[in-house]
């Protein structure tokens, strides 16, 4: 049974979601970031392998709030590239939303100015 979205914020559907941030502990990984970008992420939020974000189970520790209701990223301005590239309604977004029982956005019209990820 699918959860119902309380409201998909037309400006930023990510702030009513957070599914991608709690999809897999392997997902918030570091990819193209250079050392200076990684140095901006608080060490307590970096995993022991220094390969990505620290997670509690499958959920990134930088995520606050309730998935599918209201969420935000505690390091939005310095979030990893993988977080920046996940866009509302793209295949990765839809996959994460399905896992959490949320309606997929690709079936909706997502505004061009929707932004990226949770702020």
JSON list of C-alpha atoms in Angstrom, two decimals:
[
{"chain": "A", "resi": 1, "resn": "UNK", "atom": "CA", "xyz": [0.00, 0.00, 0.00]},
{"chain": "A", "resi": 2, "resn": "UNK", "atom": "CA", "xyz": [1.43, 3.39, -0.98]},
{"chain": "A", "resi": 3, "resn": "UNK", "atom": "CA", "xyz": [1.85, 6.17, 1.53]},
{"chain": "A", "resi": 4, "resn": "UNK", "atom": "CA", "xyz": [0.10, 9.34, 0.52]},
{"chain": "A", "resi": 5, "resn": "UNK", "atom": "CA", "xyz": [2.21, 12.43, 0.18]},
{"chain": "A", "resi": 6, "resn": "UNK", "atom": "CA", "xyz": [0.93, 15.12, 2.56]},
{"chain": "A", "resi": 7, "resn": "UNK", "atom": "CA", "xyz": [1.82, 17.68, -0.06]},
{"chain": "A", "resi": 8, "resn": "UNK", "atom": "CA", "xyz": [4.38, 17.77, -2.80]},
{"chain": "A", "resi": 9, "resn": "UNK", "atom": "CA", "xyz": [5.87, 21.21, -2.47]},
{"chain": "A", "resi": 10, "resn": "UNK", "atom": "CA", "xyz": [5.67, 22.64, -6.00]},
{"chain": "A", "resi": 11, "resn": "UNK", "atom": "CA", "xyz": [8.84, 24.64, -5.42]},
{"chain": "A", "resi": 12, "resn": "UNK", "atom": "CA", "xyz": [10.91, 21.76, -4.04]},
{"chain": "A", "resi": 13, "resn": "UNK", "atom": "CA", "xyz": [9.35, 18.30, -3.88]},
{"chain": "A", "resi": 14, "resn": "UNK", "atom": "CA", "xyz": [12.53, 17.13, -2.17]},
{"chain": "A", "resi": 15, "resn": "UNK", "atom": "CA", "xyz": [11.63, 18.91, 1.06]},
{"chain": "A", "resi": 16, "resn": "UNK", "atom": "CA", "xyz": [8.54, 16.73, 1.38]},
{"chain": "A", "resi": 17, "resn": "UNK", "atom": "CA", "xyz": [10.47, 13.56, 0.56]},
{"chain": "A", "resi": 18, "resn": "UNK", "atom": "CA", "xyz": [14.04, 12.59, 1.55]},
{"chain": "A", "resi": 19, "resn": "UNK", "atom": "CA", "xyz": [13.68, 9.09, 0.07]},
{"chain": "A", "resi": 20, "resn": "UNK", "atom": "CA", "xyz": [16.97, 9.25, -1.84]},
{"chain": "A", "resi": 21, "resn": "UNK", "atom": "CA", "xyz": [18.79, 10.17, 1.38]},
{"chain": "A", "resi": 22, "resn": "UNK", "atom": "CA", "xyz": [17.47, 7.07, 3.10]},
{"chain": "A", "resi": 23, "resn": "UNK", "atom": "CA", "xyz": [17.55, 4.58, 0.24]},
{"chain": "A", "resi": 24, "resn": "UNK", "atom": "CA", "xyz": [20.92, 2.86, 0.77]},
{"chain": "A", "resi": 25, "resn": "UNK", "atom": "CA", "xyz": [23.99, 3.34, 2.93]},
{"chain": "A", "resi": 26, "resn": "UNK", "atom": "CA", "xyz": [26.03, 2.86, -0.27]},
{"chain": "A", "resi": 27, "resn": "UNK", "atom": "CA", "xyz": [24.29, 5.66, -2.13]},
{"chain": "A", "resi": 28, "resn": "UNK", "atom": "CA", "xyz": [25.60, 8.81, -0.41]},
{"chain": "A", "resi": 29, "resn": "UNK", "atom": "CA", "xyz": [29.12, 8.07, -1.65]},
{"chain": "A", "resi": 30, "resn": "UNK", "atom": "CA", "xyz": [31.88, 10.40, -2.70]},
{"chain": "A", "resi": 31, "resn": "UNK", "atom": "CA", "xyz": [32.64, 10.38, -6.41]},
{"chain": "A", "resi": 32, "resn": "UNK", "atom": "CA", "xyz": [34.13, 13.43, -8.09]},
{"chain": "A", "resi": 33, "resn": "UNK", "atom": "CA", "xyz": [34.72, 15.64, -5.05]},
{"chain": "A", "resi": 34, "resn": "UNK", "atom": "CA", "xyz": [38.20, 16.97, -4.52]},
{"chain": "A", "resi": 35, "resn": "UNK", "atom": "CA", "xyz": [39.86, 17.13, -1.09]},
{"chain": "A", "resi": 36, "resn": "UNK", "atom": "CA", "xyz": [38.92, 20.76, -0.54]},
{"chain": "A", "resi": 37, "resn": "UNK", "atom": "CA", "xyz": [35.22, 19.96, -1.11]},
{"chain": "A", "resi": 38, "resn": "UNK", "atom": "CA", "xyz": [35.37, 16.93, 1.19]},
{"chain": "A", "resi": 39, "resn": "UNK", "atom": "CA", "xyz": [37.05, 18.98, 3.91]},
{"chain": "A", "resi": 40, "resn": "UNK", "atom": "CA", "xyz": [33.86, 21.07, 4.14]},
{"chain": "A", "resi": 41, "resn": "UNK", "atom": "CA", "xyz": [31.81, 18.04, 5.23]},
{"chain": "A", "resi": 42, "resn": "UNK", "atom": "CA", "xyz": [31.93, 17.58, 9.02]},
{"chain": "A", "resi": 43, "resn": "UNK", "atom": "CA", "xyz": [34.10, 14.54, 9.88]},
{"chain": "A", "resi": 44, "resn": "UNK", "atom": "CA", "xyz": [31.37, 13.10, 12.12]},
{"chain": "A", "resi": 45, "resn": "UNK", "atom": "CA", "xyz": [29.20, 12.72, 8.99]},
{"chain": "A", "resi": 46, "resn": "UNK", "atom": "CA", "xyz": [31.84, 10.86, 6.93]},
{"chain": "A", "resi": 47, "resn": "UNK", "atom": "CA", "xyz": [31.91, 7.04, 7.07]},
{"chain": "A", "resi": 48, "resn": "UNK", "atom": "CA", "xyz": [34.87, 5.11, 8.48]},
{"chain": "A", "resi": 49, "resn": "UNK", "atom": "CA", "xyz": [36.10, 4.19, 4.99]},
{"chain": "A", "resi": 50, "resn": "UNK", "atom": "CA", "xyz": [36.12, 7.91, 4.02]},
{"chain": "A", "resi": 51, "resn": "UNK", "atom": "CA", "xyz": [34.17, 6.88, 0.92]},
{"chain": "A", "resi": 52, "resn": "UNK", "atom": "CA", "xyz": [30.83, 8.51, 1.63]},
{"chain": "A", "resi": 53, "resn": "UNK", "atom": "CA", "xyz": [28.40, 9.83, 4.16]},
{"chain": "A", "resi": 54, "resn": "UNK", "atom": "CA", "xyz": [27.89, 8.09, 7.50]},
{"chain": "A", "resi": 55, "resn": "UNK", "atom": "CA", "xyz": [24.50, 6.42, 7.75]},
{"chain": "A", "resi": 56, "resn": "UNK", "atom": "CA", "xyz": [22.25, 5.05, 10.44]},
{"chain": "A", "resi": 57, "resn": "UNK", "atom": "CA", "xyz": [21.07, 1.91, 8.72]},
{"chain": "A", "resi": 58, "resn": "UNK", "atom": "CA", "xyz": [20.20, 3.10, 5.22]},
{"chain": "A", "resi": 59, "resn": "UNK", "atom": "CA", "xyz": [19.60, 6.74, 6.19]},
{"chain": "A", "resi": 60, "resn": "UNK", "atom": "CA", "xyz": [22.23, 9.46, 5.74]},
{"chain": "A", "resi": 61, "resn": "UNK", "atom": "CA", "xyz": [23.01, 11.12, 9.07]},
{"chain": "A", "resi": 62, "resn": "UNK", "atom": "CA", "xyz": [22.85, 14.57, 7.47]},
{"chain": "A", "resi": 63, "resn": "UNK", "atom": "CA", "xyz": [19.13, 14.08, 6.81]},
{"chain": "A", "resi": 64, "resn": "UNK", "atom": "CA", "xyz": [16.69, 15.42, 9.37]},
{"chain": "A", "resi": 65, "resn": "UNK", "atom": "CA", "xyz": [12.92, 15.10, 9.47]},
{"chain": "A", "resi": 66, "resn": "UNK", "atom": "CA", "xyz": [10.49, 12.38, 8.47]},
{"chain": "A", "resi": 67, "resn": "UNK", "atom": "CA", "xyz": [10.81, 10.76, 5.05]},
{"chain": "A", "resi": 68, "resn": "UNK", "atom": "CA", "xyz": [7.73, 11.44, 2.95]},
{"chain": "A", "resi": 69, "resn": "UNK", "atom": "CA", "xyz": [6.59, 14.28, 5.21]},
{"chain": "A", "resi": 70, "resn": "UNK", "atom": "CA", "xyz": [9.21, 16.99, 5.67]},
{"chain": "A", "resi": 71, "resn": "UNK", "atom": "CA", "xyz": [13.00, 16.66, 5.44]},
{"chain": "A", "resi": 72, "resn": "UNK", "atom": "CA", "xyz": [16.12, 18.75, 5.13]},
{"chain": "A", "resi": 73, "resn": "UNK", "atom": "CA", "xyz": [19.83, 18.21, 4.60]},
{"chain": "A", "resi": 74, "resn": "UNK", "atom": "CA", "xyz": [22.12, 19.48, 7.34]},
{"chain": "A", "resi": 75, "resn": "UNK", "atom": "CA", "xyz": [24.96, 19.99, 4.85]},
{"chain": "A", "resi": 76, "resn": "UNK", "atom": "CA", "xyz": [22.96, 21.05, 1.80]},
{"chain": "A", "resi": 77, "resn": "UNK", "atom": "CA", "xyz": [25.49, 23.70, 0.69]},
{"chain": "A", "resi": 78, "resn": "UNK", "atom": "CA", "xyz": [28.39, 21.22, 0.76]},
{"chain": "A", "resi": 79, "resn": "UNK", "atom": "CA", "xyz": [26.56, 17.94, -0.02]},
{"chain": "A", "resi": 80, "resn": "UNK", "atom": "CA", "xyz": [28.37, 15.35, -2.19]},
{"chain": "A", "resi": 81, "resn": "UNK", "atom": "CA", "xyz": [28.04, 15.32, -5.96]},
{"chain": "A", "resi": 82, "resn": "UNK", "atom": "CA", "xyz": [25.83, 12.21, -5.93]},
{"chain": "A", "resi": 83, "resn": "UNK", "atom": "CA", "xyz": [23.31, 14.20, -3.88]},
{"chain": "A", "resi": 84, "resn": "UNK", "atom": "CA", "xyz": [23.49, 17.14, -6.29]},
{"chain": "A", "resi": 85, "resn": "UNK", "atom": "CA", "xyz": [22.81, 14.99, -9.33]},
{"chain": "A", "resi": 86, "resn": "UNK", "atom": "CA", "xyz": [19.72, 13.17, -8.04]},
{"chain": "A", "resi": 87, "resn": "UNK", "atom": "CA", "xyz": [16.89, 15.23, -9.51]},
{"chain": "A", "resi": 88, "resn": "UNK", "atom": "CA", "xyz": [13.17, 15.19, -8.73]},
{"chain": "A", "resi": 89, "resn": "UNK", "atom": "CA", "xyz": [11.48, 12.65, -10.99]},
{"chain": "A", "resi": 90, "resn": "UNK", "atom": "CA", "xyz": [14.64, 11.05, -12.40]},
{"chain": "A", "resi": 91, "resn": "UNK", "atom": "CA", "xyz": [14.99, 7.24, -12.34]},
{"chain": "A", "resi": 92, "resn": "UNK", "atom": "CA", "xyz": [16.99, 7.26, -9.08]},
{"chain": "A", "resi": 93, "resn": "UNK", "atom": "CA", "xyz": [14.39, 9.49, -7.41]},
{"chain": "A", "resi": 94, "resn": "UNK", "atom": "CA", "xyz": [11.56, 7.24, -8.56]},
{"chain": "A", "resi": 95, "resn": "UNK", "atom": "CA", "xyz": [13.39, 4.12, -7.35]},
{"chain": "A", "resi": 96, "resn": "UNK", "atom": "CA", "xyz": [13.95, 5.60, -3.89]},
{"chain": "A", "resi": 97, "resn": "UNK", "atom": "CA", "xyz": [10.38, 6.90, -3.63]},
{"chain": "A", "resi": 98, "resn": "UNK", "atom": "CA", "xyz": [8.98, 3.46, -4.55]},
{"chain": "A", "resi": 99, "resn": "UNK", "atom": "CA", "xyz": [11.08, 1.83, -1.83]},
{"chain": "A", "resi": 100, "resn": "UNK", "atom": "CA", "xyz": [9.47, 4.14, 0.72]},
{"chain": "A", "resi": 101, "resn": "UNK", "atom": "CA", "xyz": [5.97, 3.66, -0.66]},
{"chain": "A", "resi": 102, "resn": "UNK", "atom": "CA", "xyz": [5.76, 7.20, -2.06]},
{"chain": "A", "resi": 103, "resn": "UNK", "atom": "CA", "xyz": [4.20, 8.20, -5.36]},
{"chain": "A", "resi": 104, "resn": "UNK", "atom": "CA", "xyz": [6.83, 8.55, -8.09]},
{"chain": "A", "resi": 105, "resn": "UNK", "atom": "CA", "xyz": [7.35, 12.07, -9.42]},
{"chain": "A", "resi": 106, "resn": "UNK", "atom": "CA", "xyz": [7.99, 11.07, -13.02]},
{"chain": "A", "resi": 107, "resn": "UNK", "atom": "CA", "xyz": [4.24, 10.58, -13.30]},
{"chain": "A", "resi": 108, "resn": "UNK", "atom": "CA", "xyz": [3.74, 14.21, -12.23]},
{"chain": "A", "resi": 109, "resn": "UNK", "atom": "CA", "xyz": [4.87, 17.38, -13.91]},
{"chain": "A", "resi": 110, "resn": "UNK", "atom": "CA", "xyz": [7.93, 18.56, -11.97]},
{"chain": "A", "resi": 111, "resn": "UNK", "atom": "CA", "xyz": [8.59, 22.31, -12.33]},
{"chain": "A", "resi": 112, "resn": "UNK", "atom": "CA", "xyz": [11.86, 23.22, -14.05]},
{"chain": "A", "resi": 113, "resn": "UNK", "atom": "CA", "xyz": [12.82, 25.32, -11.01]},
{"chain": "A", "resi": 114, "resn": "UNK", "atom": "CA", "xyz": [12.24, 22.44, -8.58]},
{"chain": "A", "resi": 115, "resn": "UNK", "atom": "CA", "xyz": [15.85, 22.54, -7.40]},
{"chain": "A", "resi": 116, "resn": "UNK", "atom": "CA", "xyz": [17.78, 19.53, -6.25]},
{"chain": "A", "resi": 117, "resn": "UNK", "atom": "CA", "xyz": [17.56, 17.42, -3.19]},
{"chain": "A", "resi": 118, "resn": "UNK", "atom": "CA", "xyz": [16.59, 18.44, 0.31]},
{"chain": "A", "resi": 119, "resn": "UNK", "atom": "CA", "xyz": [17.50, 21.85, 1.62]}
]
